[in-house]
Coordinates of C-alpha atoms in Angstrom, one line a residue:
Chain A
X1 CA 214.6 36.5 50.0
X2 CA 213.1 33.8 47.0
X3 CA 213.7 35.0 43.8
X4 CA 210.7 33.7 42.4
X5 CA 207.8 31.9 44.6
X6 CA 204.6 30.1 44.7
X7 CA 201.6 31.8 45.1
X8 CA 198.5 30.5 45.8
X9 CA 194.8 31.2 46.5
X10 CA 192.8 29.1 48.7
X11 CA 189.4 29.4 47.7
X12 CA 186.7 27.9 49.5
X13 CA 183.6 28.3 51.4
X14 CA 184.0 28.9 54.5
X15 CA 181.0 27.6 56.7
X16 CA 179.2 30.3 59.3
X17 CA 180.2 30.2 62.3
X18 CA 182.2 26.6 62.6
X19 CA 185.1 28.1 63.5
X20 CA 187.5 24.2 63.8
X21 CA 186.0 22.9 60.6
X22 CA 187.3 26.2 58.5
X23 CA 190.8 26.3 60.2
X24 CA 191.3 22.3 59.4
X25 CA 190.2 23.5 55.9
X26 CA 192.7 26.6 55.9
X27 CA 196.1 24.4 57.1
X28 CA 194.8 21.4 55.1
X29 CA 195.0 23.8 51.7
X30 CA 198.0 25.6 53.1
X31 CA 199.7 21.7 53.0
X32 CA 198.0 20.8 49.7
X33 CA 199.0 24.0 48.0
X34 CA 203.3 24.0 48.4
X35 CA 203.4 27.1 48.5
X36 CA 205.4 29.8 49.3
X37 CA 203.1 32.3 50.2
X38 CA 198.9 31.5 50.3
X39 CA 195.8 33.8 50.3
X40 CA 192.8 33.1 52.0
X41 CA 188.8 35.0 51.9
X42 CA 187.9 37.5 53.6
X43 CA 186.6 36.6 57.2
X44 CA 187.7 33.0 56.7
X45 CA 187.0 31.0 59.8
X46 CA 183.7 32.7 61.1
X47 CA 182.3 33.1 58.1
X48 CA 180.5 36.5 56.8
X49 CA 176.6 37.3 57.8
X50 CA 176.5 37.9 61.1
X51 CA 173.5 38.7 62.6
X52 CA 174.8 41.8 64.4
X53 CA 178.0 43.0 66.5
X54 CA 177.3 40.8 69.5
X55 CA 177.8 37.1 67.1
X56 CA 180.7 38.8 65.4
X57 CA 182.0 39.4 68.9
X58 CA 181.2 36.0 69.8
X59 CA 183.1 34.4 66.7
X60 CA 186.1 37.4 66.3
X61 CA 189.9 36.1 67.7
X62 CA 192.0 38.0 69.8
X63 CA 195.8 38.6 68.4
X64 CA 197.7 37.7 70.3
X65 CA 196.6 34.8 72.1
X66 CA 194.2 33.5 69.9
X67 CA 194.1 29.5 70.3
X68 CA 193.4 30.0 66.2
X69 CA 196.3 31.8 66.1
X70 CA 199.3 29.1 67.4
X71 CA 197.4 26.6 65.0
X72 CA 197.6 28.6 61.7
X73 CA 201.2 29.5 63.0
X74 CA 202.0 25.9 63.3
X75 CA 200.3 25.2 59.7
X76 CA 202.7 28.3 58.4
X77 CA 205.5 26.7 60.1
X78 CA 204.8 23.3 59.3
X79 CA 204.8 23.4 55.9
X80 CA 207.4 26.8 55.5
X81 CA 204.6 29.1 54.2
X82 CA 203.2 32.3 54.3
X83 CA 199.1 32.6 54.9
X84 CA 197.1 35.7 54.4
X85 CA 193.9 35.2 55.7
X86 CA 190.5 37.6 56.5
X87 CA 189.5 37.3 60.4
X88 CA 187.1 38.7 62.4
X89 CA 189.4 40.6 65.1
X90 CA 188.6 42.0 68.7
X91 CA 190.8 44.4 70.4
X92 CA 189.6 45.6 73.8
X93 CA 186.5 46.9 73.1
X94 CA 186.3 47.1 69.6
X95 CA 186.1 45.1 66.8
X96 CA 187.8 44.9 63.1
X97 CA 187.7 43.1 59.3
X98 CA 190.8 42.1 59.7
X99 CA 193.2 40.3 57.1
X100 CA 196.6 38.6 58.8
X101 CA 199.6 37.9 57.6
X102 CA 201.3 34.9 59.4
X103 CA 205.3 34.1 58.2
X104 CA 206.3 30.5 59.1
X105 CA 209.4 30.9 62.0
X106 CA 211.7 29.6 59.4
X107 CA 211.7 33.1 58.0
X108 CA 211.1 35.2 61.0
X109 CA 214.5 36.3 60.4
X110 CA 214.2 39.6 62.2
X111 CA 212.8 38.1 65.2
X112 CA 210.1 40.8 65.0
X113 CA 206.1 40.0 64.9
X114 CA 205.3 37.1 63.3
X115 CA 201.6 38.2 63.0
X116 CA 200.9 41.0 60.8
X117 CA 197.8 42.8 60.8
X118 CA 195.3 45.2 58.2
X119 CA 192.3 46.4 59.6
X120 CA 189.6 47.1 56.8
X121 CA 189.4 50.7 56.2
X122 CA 186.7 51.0 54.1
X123 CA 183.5 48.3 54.8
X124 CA 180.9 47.6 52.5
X125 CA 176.9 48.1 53.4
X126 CA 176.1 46.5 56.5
X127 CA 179.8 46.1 58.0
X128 CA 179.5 49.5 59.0
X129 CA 176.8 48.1 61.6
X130 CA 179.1 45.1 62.6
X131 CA 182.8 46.4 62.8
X132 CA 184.9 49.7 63.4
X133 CA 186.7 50.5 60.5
X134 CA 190.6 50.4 60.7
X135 CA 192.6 53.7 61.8
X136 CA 195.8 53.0 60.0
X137 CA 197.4 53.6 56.5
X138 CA 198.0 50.5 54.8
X139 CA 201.3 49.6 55.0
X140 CA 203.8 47.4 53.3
X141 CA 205.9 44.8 55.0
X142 CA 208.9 42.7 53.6
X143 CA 209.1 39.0 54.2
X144 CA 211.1 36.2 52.8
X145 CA 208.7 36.5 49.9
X146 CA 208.8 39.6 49.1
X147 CA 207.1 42.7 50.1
X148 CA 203.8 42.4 51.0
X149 CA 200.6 45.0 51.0
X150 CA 197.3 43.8 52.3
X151 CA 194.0 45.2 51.3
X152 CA 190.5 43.6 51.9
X153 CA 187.8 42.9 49.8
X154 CA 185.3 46.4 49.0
X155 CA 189.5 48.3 49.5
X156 CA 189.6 47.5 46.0
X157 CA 187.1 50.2 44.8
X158 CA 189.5 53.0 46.6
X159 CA 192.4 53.0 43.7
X160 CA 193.9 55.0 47.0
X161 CA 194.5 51.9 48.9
X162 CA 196.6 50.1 46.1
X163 CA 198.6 53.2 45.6
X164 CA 199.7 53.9 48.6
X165 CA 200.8 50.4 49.2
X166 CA 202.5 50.6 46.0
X167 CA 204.4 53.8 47.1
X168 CA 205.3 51.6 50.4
X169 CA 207.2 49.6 47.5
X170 CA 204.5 47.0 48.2
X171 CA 205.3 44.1 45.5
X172 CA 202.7 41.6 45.8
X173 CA 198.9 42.9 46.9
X174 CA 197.3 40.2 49.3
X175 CA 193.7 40.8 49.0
X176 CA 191.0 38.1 50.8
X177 CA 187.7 38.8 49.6
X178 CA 183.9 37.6 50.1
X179 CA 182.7 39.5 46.7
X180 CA 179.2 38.8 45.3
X181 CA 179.6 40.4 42.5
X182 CA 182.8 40.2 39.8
X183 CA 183.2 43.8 39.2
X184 CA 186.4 43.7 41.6
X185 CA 187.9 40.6 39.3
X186 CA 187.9 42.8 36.3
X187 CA 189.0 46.0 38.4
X188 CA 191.7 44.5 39.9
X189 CA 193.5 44.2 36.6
X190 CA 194.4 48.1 36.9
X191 CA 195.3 47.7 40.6
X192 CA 197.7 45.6 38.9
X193 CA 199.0 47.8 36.0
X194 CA 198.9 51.5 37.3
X195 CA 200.9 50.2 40.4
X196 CA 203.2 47.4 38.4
X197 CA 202.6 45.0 41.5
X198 CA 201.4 41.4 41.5
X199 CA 198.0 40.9 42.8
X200 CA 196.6 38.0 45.1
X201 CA 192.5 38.5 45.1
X202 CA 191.5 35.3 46.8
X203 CA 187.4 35.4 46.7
X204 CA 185.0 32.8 48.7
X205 CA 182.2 30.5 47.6
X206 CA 179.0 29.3 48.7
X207 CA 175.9 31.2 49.8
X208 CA 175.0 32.3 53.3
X209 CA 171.2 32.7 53.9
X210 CA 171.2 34.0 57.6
X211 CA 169.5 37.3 57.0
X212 CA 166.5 37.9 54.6
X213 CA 169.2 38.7 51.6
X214 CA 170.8 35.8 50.5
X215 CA 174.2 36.2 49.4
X216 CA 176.2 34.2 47.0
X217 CA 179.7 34.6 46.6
X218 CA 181.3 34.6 43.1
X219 CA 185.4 33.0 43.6
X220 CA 187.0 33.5 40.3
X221 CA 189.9 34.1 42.7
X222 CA 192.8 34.7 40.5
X223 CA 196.9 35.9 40.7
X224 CA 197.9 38.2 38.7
X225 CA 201.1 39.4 37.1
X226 CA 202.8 43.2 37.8
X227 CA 201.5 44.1 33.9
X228 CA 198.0 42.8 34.6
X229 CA 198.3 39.6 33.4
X230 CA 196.4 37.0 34.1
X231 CA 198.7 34.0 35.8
X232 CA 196.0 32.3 37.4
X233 CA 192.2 32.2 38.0
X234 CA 190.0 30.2 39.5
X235 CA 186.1 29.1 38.9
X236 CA 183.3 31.0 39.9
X237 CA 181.9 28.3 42.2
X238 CA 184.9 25.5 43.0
X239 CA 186.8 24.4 45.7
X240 CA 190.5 24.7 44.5
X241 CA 193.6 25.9 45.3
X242 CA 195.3 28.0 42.2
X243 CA 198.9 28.6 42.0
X244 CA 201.6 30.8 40.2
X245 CA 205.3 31.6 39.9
X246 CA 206.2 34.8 40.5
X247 CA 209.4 36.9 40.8
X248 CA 208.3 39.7 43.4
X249 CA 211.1 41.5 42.3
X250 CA 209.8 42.6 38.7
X251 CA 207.5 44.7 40.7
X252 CA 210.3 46.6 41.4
X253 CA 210.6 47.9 38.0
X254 CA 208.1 50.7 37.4
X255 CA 208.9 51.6 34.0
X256 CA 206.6 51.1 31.6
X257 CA 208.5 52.9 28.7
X258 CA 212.4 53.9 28.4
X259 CA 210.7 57.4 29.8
X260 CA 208.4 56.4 32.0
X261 CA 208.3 55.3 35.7
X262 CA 204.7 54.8 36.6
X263 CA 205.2 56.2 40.0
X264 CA 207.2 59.2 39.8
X265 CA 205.7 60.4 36.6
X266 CA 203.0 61.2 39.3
X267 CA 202.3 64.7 39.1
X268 CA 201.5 65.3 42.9
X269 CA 201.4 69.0 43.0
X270 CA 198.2 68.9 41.4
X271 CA 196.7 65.7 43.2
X272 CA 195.8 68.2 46.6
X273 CA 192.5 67.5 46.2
X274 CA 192.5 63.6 46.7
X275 CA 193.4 64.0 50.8
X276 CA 190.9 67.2 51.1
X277 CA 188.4 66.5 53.5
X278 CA 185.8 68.9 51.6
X279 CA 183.6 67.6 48.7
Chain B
X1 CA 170.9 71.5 31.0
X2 CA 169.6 68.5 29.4
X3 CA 168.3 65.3 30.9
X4 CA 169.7 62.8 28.5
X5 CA 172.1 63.4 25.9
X6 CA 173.7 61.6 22.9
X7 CA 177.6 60.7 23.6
X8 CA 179.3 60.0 20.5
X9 CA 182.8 59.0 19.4
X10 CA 184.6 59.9 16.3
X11 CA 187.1 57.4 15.7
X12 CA 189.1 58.1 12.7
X13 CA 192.8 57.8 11.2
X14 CA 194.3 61.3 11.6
X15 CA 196.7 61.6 8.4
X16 CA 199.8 63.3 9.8
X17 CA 200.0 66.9 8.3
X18 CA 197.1 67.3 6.8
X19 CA 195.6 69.9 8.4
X20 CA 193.0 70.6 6.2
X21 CA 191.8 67.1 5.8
X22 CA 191.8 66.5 9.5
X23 CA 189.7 69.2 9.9
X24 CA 187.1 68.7 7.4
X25 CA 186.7 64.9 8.4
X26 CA 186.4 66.2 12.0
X27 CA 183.7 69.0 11.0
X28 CA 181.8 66.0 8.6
X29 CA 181.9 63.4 11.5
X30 CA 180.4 66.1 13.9
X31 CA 177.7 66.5 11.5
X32 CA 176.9 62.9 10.5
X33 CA 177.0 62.4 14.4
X34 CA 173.9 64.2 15.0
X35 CA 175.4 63.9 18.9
X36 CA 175.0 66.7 21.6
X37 CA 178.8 66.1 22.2
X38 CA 181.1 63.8 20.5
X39 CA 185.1 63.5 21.4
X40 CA 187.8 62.7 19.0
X41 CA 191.1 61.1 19.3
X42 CA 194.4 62.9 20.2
X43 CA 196.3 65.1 17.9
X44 CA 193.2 64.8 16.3
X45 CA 193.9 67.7 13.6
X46 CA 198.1 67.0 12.9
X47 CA 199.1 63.4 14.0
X48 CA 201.4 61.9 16.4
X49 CA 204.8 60.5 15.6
X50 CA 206.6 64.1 15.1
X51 CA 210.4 63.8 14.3
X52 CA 211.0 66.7 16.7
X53 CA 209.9 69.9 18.8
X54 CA 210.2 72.0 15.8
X55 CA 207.9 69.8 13.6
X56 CA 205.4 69.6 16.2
X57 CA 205.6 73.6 16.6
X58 CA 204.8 74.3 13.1
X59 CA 201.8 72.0 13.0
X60 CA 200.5 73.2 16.7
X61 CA 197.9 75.6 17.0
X62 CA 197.1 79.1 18.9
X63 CA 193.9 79.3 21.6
X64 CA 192.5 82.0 21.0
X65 CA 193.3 83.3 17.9
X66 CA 193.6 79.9 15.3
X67 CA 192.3 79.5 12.1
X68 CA 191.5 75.8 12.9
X69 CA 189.4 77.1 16.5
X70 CA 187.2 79.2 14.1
X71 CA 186.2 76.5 12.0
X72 CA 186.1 74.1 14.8
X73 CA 183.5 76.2 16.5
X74 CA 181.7 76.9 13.1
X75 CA 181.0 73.0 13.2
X76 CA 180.0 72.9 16.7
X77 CA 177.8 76.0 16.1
X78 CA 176.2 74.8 13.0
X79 CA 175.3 71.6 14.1
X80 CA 174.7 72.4 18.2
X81 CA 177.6 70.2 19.4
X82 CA 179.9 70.3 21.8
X83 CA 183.4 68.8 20.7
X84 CA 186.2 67.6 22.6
X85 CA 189.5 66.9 21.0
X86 CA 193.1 66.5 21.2
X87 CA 195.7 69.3 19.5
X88 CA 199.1 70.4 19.3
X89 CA 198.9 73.5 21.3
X90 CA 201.7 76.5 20.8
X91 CA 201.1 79.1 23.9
X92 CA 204.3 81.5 23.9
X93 CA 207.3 79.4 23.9
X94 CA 205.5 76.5 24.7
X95 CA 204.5 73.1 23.4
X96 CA 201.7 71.3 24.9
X97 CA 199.6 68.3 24.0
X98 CA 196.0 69.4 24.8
X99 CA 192.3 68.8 24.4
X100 CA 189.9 71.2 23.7
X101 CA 186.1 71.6 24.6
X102 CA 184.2 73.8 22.3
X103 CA 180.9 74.5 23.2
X104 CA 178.2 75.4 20.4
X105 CA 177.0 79.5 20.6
X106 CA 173.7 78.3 21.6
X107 CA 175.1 77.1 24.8
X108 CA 176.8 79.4 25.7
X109 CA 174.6 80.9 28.2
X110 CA 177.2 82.7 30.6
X111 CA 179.1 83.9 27.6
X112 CA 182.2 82.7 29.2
X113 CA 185.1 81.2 27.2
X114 CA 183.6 79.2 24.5
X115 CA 187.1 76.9 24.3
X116 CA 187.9 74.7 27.5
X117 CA 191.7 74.2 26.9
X118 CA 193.2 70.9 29.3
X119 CA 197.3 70.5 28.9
X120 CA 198.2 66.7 29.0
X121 CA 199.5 66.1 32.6
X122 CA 201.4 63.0 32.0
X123 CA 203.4 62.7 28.5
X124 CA 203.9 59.3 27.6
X125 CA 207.1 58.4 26.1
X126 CA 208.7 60.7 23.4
X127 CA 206.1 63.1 24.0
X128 CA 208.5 64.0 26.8
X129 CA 211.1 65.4 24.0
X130 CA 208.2 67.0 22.0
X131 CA 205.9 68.2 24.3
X132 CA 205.8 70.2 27.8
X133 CA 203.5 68.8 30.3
X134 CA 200.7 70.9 31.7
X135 CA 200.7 73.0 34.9
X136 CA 197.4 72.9 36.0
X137 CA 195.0 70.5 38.2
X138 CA 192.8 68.8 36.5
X139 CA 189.1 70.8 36.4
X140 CA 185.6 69.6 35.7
X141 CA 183.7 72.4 33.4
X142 CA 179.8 73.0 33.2
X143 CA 178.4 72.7 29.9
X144 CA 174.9 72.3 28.4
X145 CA 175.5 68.5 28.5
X146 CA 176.3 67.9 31.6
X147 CA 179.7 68.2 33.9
X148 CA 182.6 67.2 31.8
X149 CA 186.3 66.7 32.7
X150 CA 189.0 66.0 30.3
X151 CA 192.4 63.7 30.3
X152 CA 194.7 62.6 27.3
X153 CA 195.4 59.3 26.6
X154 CA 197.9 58.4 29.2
X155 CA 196.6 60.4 31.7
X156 CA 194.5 56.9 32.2
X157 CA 197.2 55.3 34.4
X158 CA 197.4 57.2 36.9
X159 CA 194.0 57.0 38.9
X160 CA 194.7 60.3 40.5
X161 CA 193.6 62.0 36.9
X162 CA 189.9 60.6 37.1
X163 CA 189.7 60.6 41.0
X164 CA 190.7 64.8 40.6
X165 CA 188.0 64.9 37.9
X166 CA 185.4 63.3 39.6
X167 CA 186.0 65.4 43.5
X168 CA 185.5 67.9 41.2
X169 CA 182.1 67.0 39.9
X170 CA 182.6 65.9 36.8
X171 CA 179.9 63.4 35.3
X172 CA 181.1 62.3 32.1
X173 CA 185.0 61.8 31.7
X174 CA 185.8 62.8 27.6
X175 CA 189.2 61.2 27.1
X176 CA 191.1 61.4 23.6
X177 CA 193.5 59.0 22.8
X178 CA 196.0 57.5 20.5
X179 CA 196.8 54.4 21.9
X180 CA 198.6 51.2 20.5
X181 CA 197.9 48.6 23.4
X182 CA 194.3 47.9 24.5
X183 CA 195.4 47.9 28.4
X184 CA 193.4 51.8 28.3
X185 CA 190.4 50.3 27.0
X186 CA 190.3 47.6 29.9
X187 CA 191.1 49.8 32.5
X188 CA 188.9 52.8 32.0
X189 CA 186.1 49.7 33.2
X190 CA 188.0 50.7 36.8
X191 CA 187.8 54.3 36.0
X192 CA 184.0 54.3 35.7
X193 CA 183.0 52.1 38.3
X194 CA 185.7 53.3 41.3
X195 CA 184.4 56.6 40.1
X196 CA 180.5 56.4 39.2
X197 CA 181.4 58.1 36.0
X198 CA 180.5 58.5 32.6
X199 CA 183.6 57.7 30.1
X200 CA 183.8 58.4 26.7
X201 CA 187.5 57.3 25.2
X202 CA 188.0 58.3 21.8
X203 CA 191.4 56.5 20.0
X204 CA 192.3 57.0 16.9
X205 CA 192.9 53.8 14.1
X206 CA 195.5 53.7 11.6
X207 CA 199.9 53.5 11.1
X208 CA 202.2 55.5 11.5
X209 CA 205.4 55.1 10.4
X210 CA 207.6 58.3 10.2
X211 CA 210.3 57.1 12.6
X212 CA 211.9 53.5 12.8
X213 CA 209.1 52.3 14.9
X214 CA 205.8 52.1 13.5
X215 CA 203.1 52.9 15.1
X216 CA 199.8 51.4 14.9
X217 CA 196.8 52.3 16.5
X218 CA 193.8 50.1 18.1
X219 CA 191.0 52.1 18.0
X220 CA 188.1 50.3 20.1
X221 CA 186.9 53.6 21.2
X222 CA 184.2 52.9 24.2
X223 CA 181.4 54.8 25.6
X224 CA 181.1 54.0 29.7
X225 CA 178.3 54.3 32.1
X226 CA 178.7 55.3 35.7
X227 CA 178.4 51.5 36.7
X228 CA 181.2 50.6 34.1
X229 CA 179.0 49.5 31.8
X230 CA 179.8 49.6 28.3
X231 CA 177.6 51.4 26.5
X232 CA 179.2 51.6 22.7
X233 CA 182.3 49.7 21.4
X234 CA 184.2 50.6 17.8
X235 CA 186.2 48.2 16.2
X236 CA 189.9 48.0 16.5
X237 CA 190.8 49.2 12.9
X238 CA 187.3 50.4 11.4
X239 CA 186.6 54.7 11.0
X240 CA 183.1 55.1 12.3
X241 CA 181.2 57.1 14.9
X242 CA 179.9 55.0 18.2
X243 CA 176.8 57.0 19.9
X244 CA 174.7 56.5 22.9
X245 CA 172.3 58.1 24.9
X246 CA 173.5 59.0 28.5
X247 CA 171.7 60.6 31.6
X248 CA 174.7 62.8 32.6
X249 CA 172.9 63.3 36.3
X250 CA 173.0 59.6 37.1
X251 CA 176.8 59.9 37.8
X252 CA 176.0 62.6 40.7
X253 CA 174.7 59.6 42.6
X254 CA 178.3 57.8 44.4
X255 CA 175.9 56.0 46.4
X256 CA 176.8 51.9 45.6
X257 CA 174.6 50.5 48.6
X258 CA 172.4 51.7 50.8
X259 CA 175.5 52.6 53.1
X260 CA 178.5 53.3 50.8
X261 CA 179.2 56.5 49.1
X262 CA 182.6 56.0 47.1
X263 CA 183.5 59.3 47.4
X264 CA 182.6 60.3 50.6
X265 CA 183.7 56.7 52.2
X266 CA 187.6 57.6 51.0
X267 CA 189.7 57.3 54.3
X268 CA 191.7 60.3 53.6
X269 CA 193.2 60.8 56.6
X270 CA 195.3 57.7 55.5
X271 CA 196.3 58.8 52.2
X272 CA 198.6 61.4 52.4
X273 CA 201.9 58.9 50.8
X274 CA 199.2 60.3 47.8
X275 CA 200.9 63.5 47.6
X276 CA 204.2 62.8 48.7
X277 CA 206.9 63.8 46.3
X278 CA 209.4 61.5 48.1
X279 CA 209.1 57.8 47.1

């Protein structure tokens, strides 16, 4: 594993539904950016207001064996680097707000699954009508790196989601977004410091008018460090790819003080009432 | 119970010993206030930087049964308050950095315990030496001016503190503090919002310099809305009160869109790394 790495955030906006035109965007930042590991938006090649589950269907990609899949593989392994990215993903029957995770071959060292995948377990407003929700805990994964959590977008409201990938010894939080408003920007600085892990939030731009609400995406995607600091940060309405150099490893260290570790100063015993089922 | 309330702050510089004084200024702020409830720093009636357990001991109060509760509740009768604030609390053989709520007479309607007592959960540096942590979950407590849960100062780190409170009902969040970075201040914006909650962080101002580190305190006490909105700000080094008027029943509604409930849309089933003891 890197001792320290470039991060990046690829912000853009994706356009609906023109599926080539936003993967030729997605390597051609991936090669721009030289770096180590990249983040992508939420849903970034098929863009975010569909009309209902049948066009989502209609744009989502199949993993594995997704065409879109061997060509963001080869932009990984093209250029050595790692790309997180938001997809719309079918599985048999059903469909998910995926984010993947794609290691260049280089660093496939383990010969296990190149493709990594979150499904979104908590979707915002009208999602619910478009996807199934994930039926996993978010888990972390170790690449060359560092160890990597992915969350998506509205996850960042759930200070759960964070945690527990932070208790998976998660390191850096990779987090593709399509946020309208910048309440997660300014929330995702405690993600940061309760958990001591970097975080990746990598928002869209541009506005989507295909239903009667128009929605415009805020960017400001930005990198920050395992205290909360700000590394990196992007405008609220540019194209541009931001980068920072991290050490993934400081996120190992959880102390905060000589007497405290942030994680297992947790006092669990009387937390019962975060996994009861019963409001 | 009241529709709207006034939330006040009284952020002051405790002077370490003075018992008396403390408890006068606290009693004169109360007043001045003219607040339905007003919360005050941490330690709010001895200080902080004890040079041991035993110091800390003689300066701690008993619940029931102290001098100090009667004239605390004298205030809150005389002026129809309810007070929150943080105390060195002796119980037996034990130490513990609490607050207290203490609800006026006139509210009193159940004739239940008039003093709310909630023991500091997570001690924050030397505190460990000084003080034992409390044994108890986290409670929300009916009151007059709405649903009100308490946490100390570093309590704000962990999320789990809040999330308990707010499963638990509470509405407004009263949080005494003595803090000496500003990351509190920033981050209670995430406690609000992932909760819909009202907070209402009181920290102290002033130095302390009784050990080889001095300490110095950054006020910017803030008053929260249930959207994260910030309501009243102090200064960083100025004594004053901060007041505004809050509907405690708008934090009841979690609903953030017409289709997500952030408490009910918590994926719990995935979340039970929450409780483990075993990192």
């Amino acid at each position: 594993m890197k001792d320290r790495i470039i991060a990046a955030c690829g912000q853009f906006p994706p356009q609906f539904g023109d599926i080539e035109g936003n993967l030729e965007r997605i390597c051609r930042m991936t090669e721009m950016s030289s770096a180590d590991l990249i983040v992508f938006p939420e849903l970034a090649i098929s863009g975010y207001q569909f009309q209902n589950r049948d066009e989502a269907l209609s744009l989502a990609i199949e993993i594995p064996g997704g065409r879109e899949i061997d060509i963001l593989q080869q932009a990984a392994n093209d250029t050595d680097t790692h790309i997180v990215l938001g997809v719309a993903e079918r599985s048999g029957e059903s469909l998910f707000n995926s984010s993947l995770l794609i290691k260049p071959a280089s660093s496939n060292i383990d010969n296990d699954d190149v493709v990594t995948i979150y499904r979104k377990l908590h979707l915002f407003d009208r999602e619910k009508e478009i996807f199934d929700s994930g039926c996993d805990a978010p888990k972390a994964v170790d690449t060359a790196v560092g160890r990597i959590g992915m969350m998506i977008c509205f996850d960042w409201i759930f200070p759960e989601v964070a945690r527990v990938l932070a208790l998976d010894g998660a390191q850096i939080l990779c987090h593709p977004a399509n946020l309208v408003l910048q309440y997660c920007q300014r929330a995702m600085f405690a993600r940061s410091v309760e958990n001591g892990v970097f975080s990746i939030t990598c928002n869209r731009i541009g506005t989507e008018s295909r239903l009667e609400k128009e929605l415009t995406f805020t960017g400001s995607s930005q990198i920050l460090g395992n205290r909360g600091e700000v590394l990196a940060q992007a405008g609220s309405d540019s194209e541009e790819i931001i980068r920072a150099e991290i050490e993934p490893a400081l996120a190992d260290n959880k102390m905060i003080t000589d007497n405290n570790h942030i994680l297992n100063d947790r006092r669990v015993e009387y937390y019962k009432m975060l996994i009861s089922k019963d409001l």
